[in-house]
PDB file of C-alpha atoms in Angstrom:
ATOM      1  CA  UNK A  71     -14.483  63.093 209.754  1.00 45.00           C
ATOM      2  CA  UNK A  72     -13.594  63.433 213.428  1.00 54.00           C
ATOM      3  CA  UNK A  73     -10.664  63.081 214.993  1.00 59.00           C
ATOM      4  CA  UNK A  74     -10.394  61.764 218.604  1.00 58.00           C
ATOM      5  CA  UNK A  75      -7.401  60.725 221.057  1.00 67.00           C
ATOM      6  CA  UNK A  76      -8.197  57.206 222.671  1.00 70.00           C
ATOM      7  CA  UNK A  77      -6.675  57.984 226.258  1.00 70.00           C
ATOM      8  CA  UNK A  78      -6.209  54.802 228.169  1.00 71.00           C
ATOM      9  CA  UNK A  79      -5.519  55.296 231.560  1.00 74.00           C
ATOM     10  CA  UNK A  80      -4.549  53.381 235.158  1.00 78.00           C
ATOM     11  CA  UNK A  81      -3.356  50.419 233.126  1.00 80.00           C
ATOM     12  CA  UNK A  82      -0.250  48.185 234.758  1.00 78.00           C
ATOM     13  CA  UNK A  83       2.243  49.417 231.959  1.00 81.00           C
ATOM     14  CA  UNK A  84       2.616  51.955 229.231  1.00 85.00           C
ATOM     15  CA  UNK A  85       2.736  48.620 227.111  1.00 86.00           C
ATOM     16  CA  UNK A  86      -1.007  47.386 228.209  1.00 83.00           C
ATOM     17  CA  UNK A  87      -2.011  51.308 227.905  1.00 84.00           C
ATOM     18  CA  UNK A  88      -0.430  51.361 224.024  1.00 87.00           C
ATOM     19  CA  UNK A  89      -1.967  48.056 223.436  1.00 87.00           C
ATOM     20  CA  UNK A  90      -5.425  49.355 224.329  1.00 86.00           C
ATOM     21  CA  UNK A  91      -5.310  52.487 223.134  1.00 88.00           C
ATOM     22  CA  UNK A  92      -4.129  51.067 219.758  1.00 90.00           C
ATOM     23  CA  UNK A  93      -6.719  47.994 219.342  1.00 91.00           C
ATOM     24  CA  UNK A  94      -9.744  50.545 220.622  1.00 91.00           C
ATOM     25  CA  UNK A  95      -8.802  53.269 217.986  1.00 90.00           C
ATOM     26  CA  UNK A  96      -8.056  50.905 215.242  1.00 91.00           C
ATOM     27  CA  UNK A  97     -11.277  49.065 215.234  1.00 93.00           C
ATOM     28  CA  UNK A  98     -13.383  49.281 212.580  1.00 91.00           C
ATOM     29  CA  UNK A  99     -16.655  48.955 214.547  1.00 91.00           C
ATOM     30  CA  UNK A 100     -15.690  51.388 217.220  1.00 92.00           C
ATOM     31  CA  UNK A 101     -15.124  53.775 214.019  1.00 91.00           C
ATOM     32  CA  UNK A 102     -18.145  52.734 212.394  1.00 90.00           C
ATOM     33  CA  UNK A 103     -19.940  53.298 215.346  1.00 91.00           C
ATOM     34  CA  UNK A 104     -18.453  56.790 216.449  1.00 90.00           C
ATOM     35  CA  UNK A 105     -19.372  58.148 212.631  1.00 90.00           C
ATOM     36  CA  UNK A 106     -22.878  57.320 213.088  1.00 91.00           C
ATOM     37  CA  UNK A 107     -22.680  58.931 216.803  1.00 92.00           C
ATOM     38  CA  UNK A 108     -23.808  55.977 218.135  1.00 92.00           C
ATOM     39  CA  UNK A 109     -22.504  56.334 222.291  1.00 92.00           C
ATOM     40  CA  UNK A 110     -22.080  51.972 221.715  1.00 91.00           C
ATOM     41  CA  UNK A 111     -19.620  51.630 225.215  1.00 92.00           C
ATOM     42  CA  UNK A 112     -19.992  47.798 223.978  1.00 92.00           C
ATOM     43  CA  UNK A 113     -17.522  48.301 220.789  1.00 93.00           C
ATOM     44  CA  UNK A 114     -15.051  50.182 223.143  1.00 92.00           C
ATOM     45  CA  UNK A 115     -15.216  47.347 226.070  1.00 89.00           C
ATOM     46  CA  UNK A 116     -14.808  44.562 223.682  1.00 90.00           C
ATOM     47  CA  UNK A 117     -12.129  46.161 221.751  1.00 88.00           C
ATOM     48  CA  UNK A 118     -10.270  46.358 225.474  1.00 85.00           C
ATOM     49  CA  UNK A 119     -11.391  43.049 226.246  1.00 85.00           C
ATOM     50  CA  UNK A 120     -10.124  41.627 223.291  1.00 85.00           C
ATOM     51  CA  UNK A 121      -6.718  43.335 223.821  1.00 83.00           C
ATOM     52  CA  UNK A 122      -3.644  41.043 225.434  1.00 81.00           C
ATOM     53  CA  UNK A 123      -2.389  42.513 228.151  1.00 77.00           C
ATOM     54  CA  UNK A 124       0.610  41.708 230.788  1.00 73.00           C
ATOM     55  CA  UNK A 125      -2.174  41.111 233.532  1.00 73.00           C
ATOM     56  CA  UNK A 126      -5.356  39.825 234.019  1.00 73.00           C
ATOM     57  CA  UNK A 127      -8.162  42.354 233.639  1.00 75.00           C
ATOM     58  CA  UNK A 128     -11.591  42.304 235.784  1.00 81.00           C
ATOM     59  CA  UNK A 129     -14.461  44.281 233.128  1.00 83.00           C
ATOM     60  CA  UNK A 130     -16.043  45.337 236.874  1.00 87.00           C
ATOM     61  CA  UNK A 131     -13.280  47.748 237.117  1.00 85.00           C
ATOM     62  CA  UNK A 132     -13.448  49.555 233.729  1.00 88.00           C
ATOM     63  CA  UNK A 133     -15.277  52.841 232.810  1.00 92.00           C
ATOM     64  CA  UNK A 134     -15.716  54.689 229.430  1.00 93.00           C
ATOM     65  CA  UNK A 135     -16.446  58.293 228.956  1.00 94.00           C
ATOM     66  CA  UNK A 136     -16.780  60.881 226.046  1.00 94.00           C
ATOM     67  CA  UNK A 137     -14.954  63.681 226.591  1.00 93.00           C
ATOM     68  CA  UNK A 138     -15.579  66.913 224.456  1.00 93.00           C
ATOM     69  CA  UNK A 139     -12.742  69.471 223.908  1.00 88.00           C
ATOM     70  CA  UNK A 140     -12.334  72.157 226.732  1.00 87.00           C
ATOM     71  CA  UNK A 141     -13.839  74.633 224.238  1.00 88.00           C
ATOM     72  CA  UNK A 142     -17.286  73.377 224.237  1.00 88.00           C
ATOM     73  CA  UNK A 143     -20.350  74.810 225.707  1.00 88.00           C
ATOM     74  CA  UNK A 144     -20.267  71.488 227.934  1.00 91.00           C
ATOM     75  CA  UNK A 145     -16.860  70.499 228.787  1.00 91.00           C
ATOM     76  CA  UNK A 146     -17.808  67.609 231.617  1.00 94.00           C
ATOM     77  CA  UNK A 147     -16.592  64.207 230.468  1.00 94.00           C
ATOM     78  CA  UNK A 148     -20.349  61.463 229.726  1.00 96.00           C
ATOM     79  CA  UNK A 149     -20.149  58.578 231.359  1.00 96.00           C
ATOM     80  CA  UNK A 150     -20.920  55.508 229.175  1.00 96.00           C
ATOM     81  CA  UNK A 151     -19.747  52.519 231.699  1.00 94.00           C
ATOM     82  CA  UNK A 152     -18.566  52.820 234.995  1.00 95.00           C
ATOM     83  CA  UNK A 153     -16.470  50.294 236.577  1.00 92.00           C
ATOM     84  CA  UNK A 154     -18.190  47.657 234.346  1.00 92.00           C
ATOM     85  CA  UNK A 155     -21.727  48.749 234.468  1.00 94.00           C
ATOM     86  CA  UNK A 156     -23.619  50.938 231.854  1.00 95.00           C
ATOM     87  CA  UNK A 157     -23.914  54.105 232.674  1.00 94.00           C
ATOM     88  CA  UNK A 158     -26.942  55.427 231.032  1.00 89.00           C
ATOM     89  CA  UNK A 159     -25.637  57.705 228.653  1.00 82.00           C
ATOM     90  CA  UNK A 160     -27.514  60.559 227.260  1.00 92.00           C
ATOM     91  CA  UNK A 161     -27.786  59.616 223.807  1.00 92.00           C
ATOM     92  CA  UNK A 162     -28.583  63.382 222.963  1.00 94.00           C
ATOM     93  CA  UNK A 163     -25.519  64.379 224.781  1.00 95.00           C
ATOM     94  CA  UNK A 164     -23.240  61.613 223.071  1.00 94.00           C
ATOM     95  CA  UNK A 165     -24.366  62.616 219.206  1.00 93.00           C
ATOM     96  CA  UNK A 166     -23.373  66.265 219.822  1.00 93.00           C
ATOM     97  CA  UNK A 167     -20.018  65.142 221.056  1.00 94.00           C
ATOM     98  CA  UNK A 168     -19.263  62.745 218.179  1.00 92.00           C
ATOM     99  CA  UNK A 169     -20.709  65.314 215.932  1.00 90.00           C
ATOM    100  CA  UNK A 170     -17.876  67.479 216.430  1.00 89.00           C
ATOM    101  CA  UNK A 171     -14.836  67.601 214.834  1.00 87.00           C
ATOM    102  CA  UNK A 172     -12.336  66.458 218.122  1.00 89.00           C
ATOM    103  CA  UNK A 173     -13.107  64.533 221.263  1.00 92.00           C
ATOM    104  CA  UNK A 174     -11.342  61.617 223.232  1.00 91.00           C
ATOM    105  CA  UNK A 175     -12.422  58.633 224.740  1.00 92.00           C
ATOM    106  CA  UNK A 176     -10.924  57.790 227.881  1.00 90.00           C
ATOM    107  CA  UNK A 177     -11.285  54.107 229.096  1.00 89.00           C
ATOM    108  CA  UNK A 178     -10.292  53.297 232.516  1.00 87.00           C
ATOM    109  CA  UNK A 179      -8.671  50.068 233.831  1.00 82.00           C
ATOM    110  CA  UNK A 180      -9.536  51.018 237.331  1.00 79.00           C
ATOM    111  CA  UNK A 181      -5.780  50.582 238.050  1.00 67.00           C
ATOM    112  CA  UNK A 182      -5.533  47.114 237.535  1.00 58.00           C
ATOM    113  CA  UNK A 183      -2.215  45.455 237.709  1.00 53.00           C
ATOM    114  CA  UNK A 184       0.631  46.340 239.539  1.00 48.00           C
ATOM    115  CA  UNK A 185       1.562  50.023 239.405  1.00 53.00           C
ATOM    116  CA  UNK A 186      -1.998  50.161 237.575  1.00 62.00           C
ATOM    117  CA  UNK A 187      -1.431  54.347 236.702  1.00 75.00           C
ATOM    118  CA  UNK A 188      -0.280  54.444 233.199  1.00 77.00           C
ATOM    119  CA  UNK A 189      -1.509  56.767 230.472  1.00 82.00           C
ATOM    120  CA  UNK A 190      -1.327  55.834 226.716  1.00 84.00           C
ATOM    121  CA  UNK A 191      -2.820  58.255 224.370  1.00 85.00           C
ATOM    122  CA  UNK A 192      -3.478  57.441 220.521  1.00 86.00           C
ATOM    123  CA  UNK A 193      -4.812  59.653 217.748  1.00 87.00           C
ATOM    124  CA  UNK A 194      -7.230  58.113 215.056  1.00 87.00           C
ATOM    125  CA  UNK A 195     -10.448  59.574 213.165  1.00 85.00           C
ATOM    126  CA  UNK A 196     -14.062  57.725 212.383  1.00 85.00           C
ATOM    127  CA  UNK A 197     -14.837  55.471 209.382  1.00 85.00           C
ATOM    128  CA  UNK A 198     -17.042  57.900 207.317  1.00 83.00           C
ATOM    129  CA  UNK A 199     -19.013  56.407 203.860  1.00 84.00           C
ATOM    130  CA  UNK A 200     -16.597  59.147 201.955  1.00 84.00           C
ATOM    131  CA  UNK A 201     -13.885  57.049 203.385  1.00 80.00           C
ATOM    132  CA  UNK A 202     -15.039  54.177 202.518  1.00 81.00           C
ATOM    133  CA  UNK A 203     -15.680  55.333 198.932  1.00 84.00           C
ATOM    134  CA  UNK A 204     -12.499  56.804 198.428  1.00 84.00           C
ATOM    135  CA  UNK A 205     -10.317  53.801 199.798  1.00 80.00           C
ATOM    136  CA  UNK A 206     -12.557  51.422 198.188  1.00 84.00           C
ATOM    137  CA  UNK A 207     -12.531  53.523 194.592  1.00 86.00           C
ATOM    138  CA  UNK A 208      -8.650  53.389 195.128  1.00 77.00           C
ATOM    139  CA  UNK A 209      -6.421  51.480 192.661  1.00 76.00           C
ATOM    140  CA  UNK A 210      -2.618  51.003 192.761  1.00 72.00           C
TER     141      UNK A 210
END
């Protein structure tokens, strides 16, 4: 299983930047999708999208990156959407990042909102089919 930090950023409160950071990491297709290393910026956006927030939100604004630990061979942040268009991810790139055991996302809000510069981080890990055994196998 990997274990990431969701790091929402430039968001109008720490509220909005929780919120986010809490919907994105709790989704169960983003997981899905991270587990299978599958660089899907669409989970992530919707997830955000889907998330209420204090203000209005424009989807030309927001970017999505994978970001591998400072340790890696490759430490540079990938680019998956940038303010609201796809950025052509390497798809070789993205697998070897989810493939390892810690990484964040960081989605942008582009500073949206007044203020528009807050930070929310939030630790979760992937939906693996061992997880999905075990919890499933699991009676009370």
């Amino acid at each position: 299983m990997s274990c990431l930090i969701v790091n929402k950023q430039n968001a109008a409160s720490y509220t909005d930047a929780h919120r986010v950071a809490s919907t994105v990491s709790t989704s169960a297709l983003v997981k899905t999708a991270l587990y299978g290393e599958d660089a899907n910026w669409g989970r992530i956006l919707f997830s955000t999208g889907s998330t209420p927030l204090s203000t209005p939100r424009d989807p030309s604004r927001v970017s999505v990156s994978f970001v591998p630990p400072a340790s890696s061979a490759n430490p540079s942040p990938l680019p998956l959407l940038v303010h609201g268009e796809p950025a052509g991810a390497d798809e070789v790139r993205a697998s070897e990042i989810l493939g390892g055991d810690e990484f964040a996302i960081v989605v942008d809000l582009g500073g949206q909102g007044v203020g528009g510069k807050e930070l929310a981080k939030y630790w979760t890990c992937d939906f693996s089919y061992e997880y999905v055994r075990i919890n499933g196998d699991y009676r009370t």
